[in-house]
mmCIF file of C-alpha atoms in Angstrom:
data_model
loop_
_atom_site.group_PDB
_atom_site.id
_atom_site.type_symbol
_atom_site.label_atom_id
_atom_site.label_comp_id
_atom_site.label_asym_id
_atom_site.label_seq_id
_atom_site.Cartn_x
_atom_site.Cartn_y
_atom_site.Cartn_z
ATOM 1 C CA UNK A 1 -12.428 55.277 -27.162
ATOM 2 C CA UNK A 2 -12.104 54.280 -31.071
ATOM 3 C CA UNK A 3 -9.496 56.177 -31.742
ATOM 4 C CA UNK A 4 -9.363 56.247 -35.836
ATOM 5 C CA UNK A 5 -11.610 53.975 -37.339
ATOM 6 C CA UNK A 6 -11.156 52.777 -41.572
ATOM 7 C CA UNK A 7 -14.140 50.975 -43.368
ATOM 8 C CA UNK A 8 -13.709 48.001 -45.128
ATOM 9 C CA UNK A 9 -10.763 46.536 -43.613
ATOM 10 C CA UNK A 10 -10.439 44.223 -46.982
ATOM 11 C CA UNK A 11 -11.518 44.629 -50.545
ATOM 12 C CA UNK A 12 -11.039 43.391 -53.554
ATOM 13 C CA UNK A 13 -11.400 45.353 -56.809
ATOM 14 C CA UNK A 14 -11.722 44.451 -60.266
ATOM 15 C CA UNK A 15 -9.574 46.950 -62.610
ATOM 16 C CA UNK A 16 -11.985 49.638 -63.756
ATOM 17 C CA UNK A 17 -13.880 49.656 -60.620
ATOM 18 C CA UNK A 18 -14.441 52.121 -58.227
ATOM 19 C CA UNK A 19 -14.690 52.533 -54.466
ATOM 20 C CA UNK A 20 -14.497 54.438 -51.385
ATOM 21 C CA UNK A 21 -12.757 54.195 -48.438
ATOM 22 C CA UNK A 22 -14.154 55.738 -45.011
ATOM 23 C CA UNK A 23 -11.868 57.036 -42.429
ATOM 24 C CA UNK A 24 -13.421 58.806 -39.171
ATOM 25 C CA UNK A 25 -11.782 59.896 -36.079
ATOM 26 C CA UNK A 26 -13.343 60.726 -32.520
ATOM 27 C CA UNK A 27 -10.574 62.770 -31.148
ATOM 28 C CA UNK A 28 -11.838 65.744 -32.707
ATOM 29 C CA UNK A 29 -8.329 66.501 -34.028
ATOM 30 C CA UNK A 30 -7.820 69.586 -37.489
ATOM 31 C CA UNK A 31 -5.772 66.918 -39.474
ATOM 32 C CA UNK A 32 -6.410 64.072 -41.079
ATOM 33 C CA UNK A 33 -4.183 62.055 -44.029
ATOM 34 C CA UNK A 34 -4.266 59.178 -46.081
ATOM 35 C CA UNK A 35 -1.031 56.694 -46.699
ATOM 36 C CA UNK A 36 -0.352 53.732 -48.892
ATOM 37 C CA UNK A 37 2.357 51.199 -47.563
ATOM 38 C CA UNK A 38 3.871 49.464 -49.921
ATOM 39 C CA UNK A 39 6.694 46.803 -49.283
ATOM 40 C CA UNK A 40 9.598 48.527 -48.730
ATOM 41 C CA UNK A 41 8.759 52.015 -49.250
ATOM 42 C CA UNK A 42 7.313 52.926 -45.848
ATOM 43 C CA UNK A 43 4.321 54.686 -45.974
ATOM 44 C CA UNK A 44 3.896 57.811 -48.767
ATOM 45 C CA UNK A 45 1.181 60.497 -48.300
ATOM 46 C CA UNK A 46 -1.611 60.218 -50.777
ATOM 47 C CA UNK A 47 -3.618 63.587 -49.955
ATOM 48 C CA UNK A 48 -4.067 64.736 -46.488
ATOM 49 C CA UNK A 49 -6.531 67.883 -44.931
ATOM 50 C CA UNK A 50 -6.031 70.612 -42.544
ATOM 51 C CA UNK A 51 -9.634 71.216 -41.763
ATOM 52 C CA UNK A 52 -13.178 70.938 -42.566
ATOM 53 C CA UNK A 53 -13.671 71.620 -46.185
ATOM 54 C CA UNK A 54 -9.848 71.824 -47.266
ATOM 55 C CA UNK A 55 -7.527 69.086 -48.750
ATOM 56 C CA UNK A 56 -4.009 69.366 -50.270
ATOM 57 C CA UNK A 57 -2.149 66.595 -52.442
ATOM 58 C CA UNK A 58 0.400 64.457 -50.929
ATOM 59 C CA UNK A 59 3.752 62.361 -52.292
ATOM 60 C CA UNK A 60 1.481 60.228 -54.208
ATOM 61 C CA UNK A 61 -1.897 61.754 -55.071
ATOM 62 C CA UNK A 62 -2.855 60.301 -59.129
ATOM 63 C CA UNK A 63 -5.841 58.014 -59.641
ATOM 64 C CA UNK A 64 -7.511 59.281 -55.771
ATOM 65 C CA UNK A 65 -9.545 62.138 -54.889
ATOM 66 C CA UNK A 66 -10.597 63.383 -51.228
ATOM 67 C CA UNK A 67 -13.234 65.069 -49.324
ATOM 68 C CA UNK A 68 -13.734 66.663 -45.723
ATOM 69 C CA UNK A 69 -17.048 67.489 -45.527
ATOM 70 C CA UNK A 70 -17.014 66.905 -41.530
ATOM 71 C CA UNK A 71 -14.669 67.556 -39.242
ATOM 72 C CA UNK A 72 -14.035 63.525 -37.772
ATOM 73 C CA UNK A 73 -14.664 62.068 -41.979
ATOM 74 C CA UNK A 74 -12.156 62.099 -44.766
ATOM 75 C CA UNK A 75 -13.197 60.095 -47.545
ATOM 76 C CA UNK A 76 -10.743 58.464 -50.084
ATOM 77 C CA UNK A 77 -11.621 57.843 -53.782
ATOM 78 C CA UNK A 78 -10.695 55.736 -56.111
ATOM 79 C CA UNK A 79 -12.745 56.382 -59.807
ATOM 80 C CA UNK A 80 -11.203 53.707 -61.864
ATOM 81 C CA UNK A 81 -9.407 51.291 -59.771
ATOM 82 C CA UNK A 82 -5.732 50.220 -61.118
ATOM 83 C CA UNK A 83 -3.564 47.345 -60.523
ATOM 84 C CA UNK A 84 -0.788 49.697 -59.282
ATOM 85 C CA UNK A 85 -3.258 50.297 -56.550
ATOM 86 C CA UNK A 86 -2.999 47.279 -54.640
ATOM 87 C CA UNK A 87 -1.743 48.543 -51.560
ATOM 88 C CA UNK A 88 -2.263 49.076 -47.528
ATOM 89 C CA UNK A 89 -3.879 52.183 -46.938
ATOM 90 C CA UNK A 90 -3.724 53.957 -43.448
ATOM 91 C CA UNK A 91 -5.936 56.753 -42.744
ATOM 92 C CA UNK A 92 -4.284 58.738 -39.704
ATOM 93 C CA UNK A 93 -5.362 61.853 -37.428
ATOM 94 C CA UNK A 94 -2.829 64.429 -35.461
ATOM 95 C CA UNK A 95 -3.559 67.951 -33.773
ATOM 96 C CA UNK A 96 -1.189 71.043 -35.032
ATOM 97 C CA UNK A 97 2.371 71.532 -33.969
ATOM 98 C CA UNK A 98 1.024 74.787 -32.042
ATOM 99 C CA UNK A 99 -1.539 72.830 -30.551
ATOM 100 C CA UNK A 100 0.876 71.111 -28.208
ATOM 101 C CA UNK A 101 0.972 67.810 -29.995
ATOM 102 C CA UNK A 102 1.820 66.395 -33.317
ATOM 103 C CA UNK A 103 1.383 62.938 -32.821
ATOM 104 C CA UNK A 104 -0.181 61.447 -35.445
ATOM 105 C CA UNK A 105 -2.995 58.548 -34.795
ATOM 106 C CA UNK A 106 -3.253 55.892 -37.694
ATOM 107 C CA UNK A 107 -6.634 53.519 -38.064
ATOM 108 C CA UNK A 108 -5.738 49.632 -38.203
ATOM 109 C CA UNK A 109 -5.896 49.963 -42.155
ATOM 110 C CA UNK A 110 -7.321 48.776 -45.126
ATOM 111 C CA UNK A 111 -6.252 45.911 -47.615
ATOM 112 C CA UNK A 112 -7.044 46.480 -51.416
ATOM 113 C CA UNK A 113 -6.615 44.489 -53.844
ATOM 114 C CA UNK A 114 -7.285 45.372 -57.390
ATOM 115 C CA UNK A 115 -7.428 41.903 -59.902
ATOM 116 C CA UNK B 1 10.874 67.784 -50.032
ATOM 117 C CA UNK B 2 11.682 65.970 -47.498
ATOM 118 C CA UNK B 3 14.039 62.391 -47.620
ATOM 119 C CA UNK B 4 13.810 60.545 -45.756
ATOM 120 C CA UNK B 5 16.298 56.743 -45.332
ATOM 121 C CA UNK B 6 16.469 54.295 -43.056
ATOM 122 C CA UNK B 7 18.639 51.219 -42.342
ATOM 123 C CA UNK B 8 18.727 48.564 -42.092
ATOM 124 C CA UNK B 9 15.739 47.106 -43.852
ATOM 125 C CA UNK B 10 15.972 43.611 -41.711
ATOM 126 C CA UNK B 11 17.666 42.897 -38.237
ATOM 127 C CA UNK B 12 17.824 39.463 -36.617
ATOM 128 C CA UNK B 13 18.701 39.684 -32.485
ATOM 129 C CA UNK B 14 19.350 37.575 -29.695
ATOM 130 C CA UNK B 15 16.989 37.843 -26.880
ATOM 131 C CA UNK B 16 18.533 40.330 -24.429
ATOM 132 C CA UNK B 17 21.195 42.202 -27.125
ATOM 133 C CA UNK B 18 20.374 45.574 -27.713
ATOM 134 C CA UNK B 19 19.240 46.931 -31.529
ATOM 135 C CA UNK B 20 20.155 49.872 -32.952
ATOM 136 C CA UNK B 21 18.127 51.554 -36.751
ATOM 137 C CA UNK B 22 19.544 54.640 -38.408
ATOM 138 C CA UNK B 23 17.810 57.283 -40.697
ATOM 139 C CA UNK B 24 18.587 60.241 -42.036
ATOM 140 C CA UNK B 25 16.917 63.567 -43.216
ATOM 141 C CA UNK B 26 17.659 65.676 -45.806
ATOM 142 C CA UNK B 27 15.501 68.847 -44.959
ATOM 143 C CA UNK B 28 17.013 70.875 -42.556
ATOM 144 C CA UNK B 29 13.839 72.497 -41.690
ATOM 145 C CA UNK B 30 12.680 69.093 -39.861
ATOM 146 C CA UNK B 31 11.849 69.733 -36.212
ATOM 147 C CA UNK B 32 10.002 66.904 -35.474
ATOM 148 C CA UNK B 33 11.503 62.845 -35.155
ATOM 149 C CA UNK B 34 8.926 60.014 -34.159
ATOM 150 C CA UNK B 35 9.398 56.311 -34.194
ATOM 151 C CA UNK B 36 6.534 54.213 -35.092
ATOM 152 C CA UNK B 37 6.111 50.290 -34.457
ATOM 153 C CA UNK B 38 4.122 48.350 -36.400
ATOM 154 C CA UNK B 39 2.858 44.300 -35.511
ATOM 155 C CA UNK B 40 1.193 42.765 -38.148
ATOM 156 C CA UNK B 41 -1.878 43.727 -39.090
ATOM 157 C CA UNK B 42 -1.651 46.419 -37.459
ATOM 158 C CA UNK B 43 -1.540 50.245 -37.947
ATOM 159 C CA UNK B 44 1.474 52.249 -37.105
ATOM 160 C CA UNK B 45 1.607 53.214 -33.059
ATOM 161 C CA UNK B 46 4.253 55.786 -32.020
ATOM 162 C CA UNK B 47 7.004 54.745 -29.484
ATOM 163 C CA UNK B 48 8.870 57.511 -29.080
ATOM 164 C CA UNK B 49 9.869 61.407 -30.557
ATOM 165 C CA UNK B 50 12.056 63.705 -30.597
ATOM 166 C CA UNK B 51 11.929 67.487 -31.293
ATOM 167 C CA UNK B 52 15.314 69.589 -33.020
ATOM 168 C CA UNK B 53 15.704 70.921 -29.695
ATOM 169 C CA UNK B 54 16.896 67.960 -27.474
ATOM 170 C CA UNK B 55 19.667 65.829 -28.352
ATOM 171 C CA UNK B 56 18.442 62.777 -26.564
ATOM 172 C CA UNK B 57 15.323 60.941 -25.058
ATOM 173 C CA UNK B 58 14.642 57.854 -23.124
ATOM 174 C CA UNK B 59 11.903 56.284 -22.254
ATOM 175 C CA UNK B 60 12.465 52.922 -20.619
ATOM 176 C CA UNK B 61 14.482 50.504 -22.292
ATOM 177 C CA UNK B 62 14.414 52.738 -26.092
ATOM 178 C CA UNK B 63 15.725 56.017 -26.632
ATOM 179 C CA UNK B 64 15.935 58.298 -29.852
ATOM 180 C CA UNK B 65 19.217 60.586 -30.250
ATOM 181 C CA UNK B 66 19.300 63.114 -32.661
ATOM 182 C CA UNK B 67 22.280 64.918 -34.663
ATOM 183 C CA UNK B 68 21.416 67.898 -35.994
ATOM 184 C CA UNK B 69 24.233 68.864 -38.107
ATOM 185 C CA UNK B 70 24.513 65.774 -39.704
ATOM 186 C CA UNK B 71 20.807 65.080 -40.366
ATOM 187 C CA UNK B 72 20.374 62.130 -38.688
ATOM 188 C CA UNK B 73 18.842 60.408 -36.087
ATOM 189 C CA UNK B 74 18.678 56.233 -34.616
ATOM 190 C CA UNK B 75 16.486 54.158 -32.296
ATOM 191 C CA UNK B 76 18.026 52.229 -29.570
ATOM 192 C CA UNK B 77 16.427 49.383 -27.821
ATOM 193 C CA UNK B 78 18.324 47.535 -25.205
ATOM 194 C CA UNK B 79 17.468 44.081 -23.810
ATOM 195 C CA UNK B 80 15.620 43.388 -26.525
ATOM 196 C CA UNK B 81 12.529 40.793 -25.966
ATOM 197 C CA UNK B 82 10.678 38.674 -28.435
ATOM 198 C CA UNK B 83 7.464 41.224 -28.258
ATOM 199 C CA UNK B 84 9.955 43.563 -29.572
ATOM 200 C CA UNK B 85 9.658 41.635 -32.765
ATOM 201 C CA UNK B 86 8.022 44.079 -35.383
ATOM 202 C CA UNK B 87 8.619 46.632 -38.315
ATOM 203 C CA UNK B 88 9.819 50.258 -37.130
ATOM 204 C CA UNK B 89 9.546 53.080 -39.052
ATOM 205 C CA UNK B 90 11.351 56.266 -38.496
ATOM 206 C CA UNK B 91 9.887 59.760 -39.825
ATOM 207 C CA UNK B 92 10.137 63.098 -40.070
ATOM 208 C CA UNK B 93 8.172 66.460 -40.049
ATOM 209 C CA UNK B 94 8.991 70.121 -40.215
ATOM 210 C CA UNK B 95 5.481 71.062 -38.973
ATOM 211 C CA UNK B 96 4.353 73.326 -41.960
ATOM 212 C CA UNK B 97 1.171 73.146 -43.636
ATOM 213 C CA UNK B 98 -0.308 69.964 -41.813
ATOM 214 C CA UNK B 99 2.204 68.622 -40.120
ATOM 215 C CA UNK B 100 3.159 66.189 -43.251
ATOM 216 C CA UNK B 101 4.861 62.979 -42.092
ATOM 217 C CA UNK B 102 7.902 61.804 -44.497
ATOM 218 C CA UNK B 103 8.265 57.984 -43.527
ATOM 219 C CA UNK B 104 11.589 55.954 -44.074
ATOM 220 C CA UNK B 105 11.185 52.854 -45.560
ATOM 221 C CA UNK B 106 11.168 50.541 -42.516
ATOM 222 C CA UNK B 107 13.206 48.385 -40.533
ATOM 223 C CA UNK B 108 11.840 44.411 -39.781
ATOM 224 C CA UNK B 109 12.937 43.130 -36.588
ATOM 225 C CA UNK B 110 13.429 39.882 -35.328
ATOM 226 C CA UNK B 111 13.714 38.770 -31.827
ATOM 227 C CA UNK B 112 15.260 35.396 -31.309
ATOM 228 C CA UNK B 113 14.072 33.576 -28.321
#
C-alpha cells in the first residue's frame, strides 16, 4: 500500500529553470494539496484541489501552477525557478469532512534546491 | 484566515518526564485539531485529533485537550522515550472548501537518554 507517493525526492535547480513535481495517491481520496516547509514556519499551503479537474490557491501560491487531470495525480509547477524557492515540498491526500475522515496523508517529500 | 501559533519552538526532556506544546487558533470556525510528528526525512504522520466537540482525547501515553473559548489547544506526552525525539506540528481546519490545513510553526523535541 504506497500510500502518497512524490517524484524526485531531490533536485537541484538552476535560477530560471523549470520543473515539475509529481504527486500521486492510491487511496482514491477527492483532495489533494501541496505544502512548502520552511524552517520555522511549519508547513504553508501552496495550491491544493477538491477534485478531478478543479484547483484553488493556497497561503502561498506565486511562481507555481497546478493541475488535476486524474483523480490519484496533482502536478506542481514551477516555470521559472527562484531562489526563494528552495524549500521542502509535501504533497498530501485527505477524504472530506462529510466523508467520515479528514485525515490528511502527506508523501515523504521533495528537496529543491534552486542555485 | 486562519492563525495558527505554536510554542515552544524547541524542548529538551529527560527520559521518562512528560512534555507538554501549546497552540492557539484564531478562527473560531475551526472544528478540526490534529497533531502531526515528523522524524527526519520524513513526511508529516498524524498522532492524534481532536474535533470542537470533545474536550479531551487519549490515546496511550499522548492526549490532545482542547479549549474552546479560549482558542487553544496542547499535546501531552507522558513518559517520554528517546523515539519520541522529533518535530510536532499542531494544525487546524474548519472543514470548508477542502478541508485546508493551517499548520503552526513546529515544536523540535529532544529526548535525553
Amino acid at each position: 500500500n504506497a500510500g502518497v507517493t512524490q517524484t524526485p525526492k531531490f533536485r537541484v535547480l538552476k535560477t530560471g529553470q523549470s520543473m515539475t513535481l509529481l504527486c500521486a495517491q492510491d487511496m482514491n481520496h477527492e483532495y489533494m494539496y501541496w505544502y512548502r516547509q520552511d524552517p520555522g514556519m511549519g508547513l504553508r499551503l501552496i495550491h491544493y484541489s477538491v477534485g478531478e479537474g478543479t484547483t484553488a490557491k493556497g497561503e502561498v501560491p506565486d511562481g507555481y501552477n497546478v493541475s488535476r487531470l486524474k483523480k490519484q495525480n496533482f502536478l506542481l509547477g514551477l516555470e521559472s525557478a527562484a531562489p526563494s524557492q528552495t524549500s521542502v515540498y509535501f504533497c498530501a491526500s485527505s477524504k472530506p469532512q462529510g466523508a467520515g475522515g479528514t485525515e490528511a496523508f502527506f508523501g515523504q517529500g521533495t528537496r529543491l534546491t534552486v542555485v | 484566515g486562519e492563525n495558527v501559533e505554536q510554542h515552544p519552538s524547541t524542548l529538551s526532556v529527560q527520559e521518562g518526564d512528560s512534555a507538554v506544546i501549546k497552540c492557539t487558533y484564531s478562527d473560531s470556525a475551526s472544528n478540526y485539531f490534529p497533531w502531526y510528528k515528523q522524524e527526519l526525512g520524513k513526511g508529516p504522520q498524524l498522532i492524534i485529533d481532536i474535533r470542537s466537540n470533545v474536550g479531551e482525547k487519549k490515546d496511550q501515553r499522548i492526549a490532545v485537550t482542547l479549549n474552546k473559548t479560549a482558542k487553544h489547544f496542547s499535546l501531552h506526552i507522558t513518559e517520554t522515550q528517546p523515539e519520541d525525539s522529533a518535530v510536532y506540528f499542531c494544525a487546524a481546519s474548519s472543514g470548508a472548501a477542502g478541508n485546508k490545513l493551517t499548520f503552526g510553526g513546529g515544536t523540535r523535541v529532544l529526548v535525553k537518554p
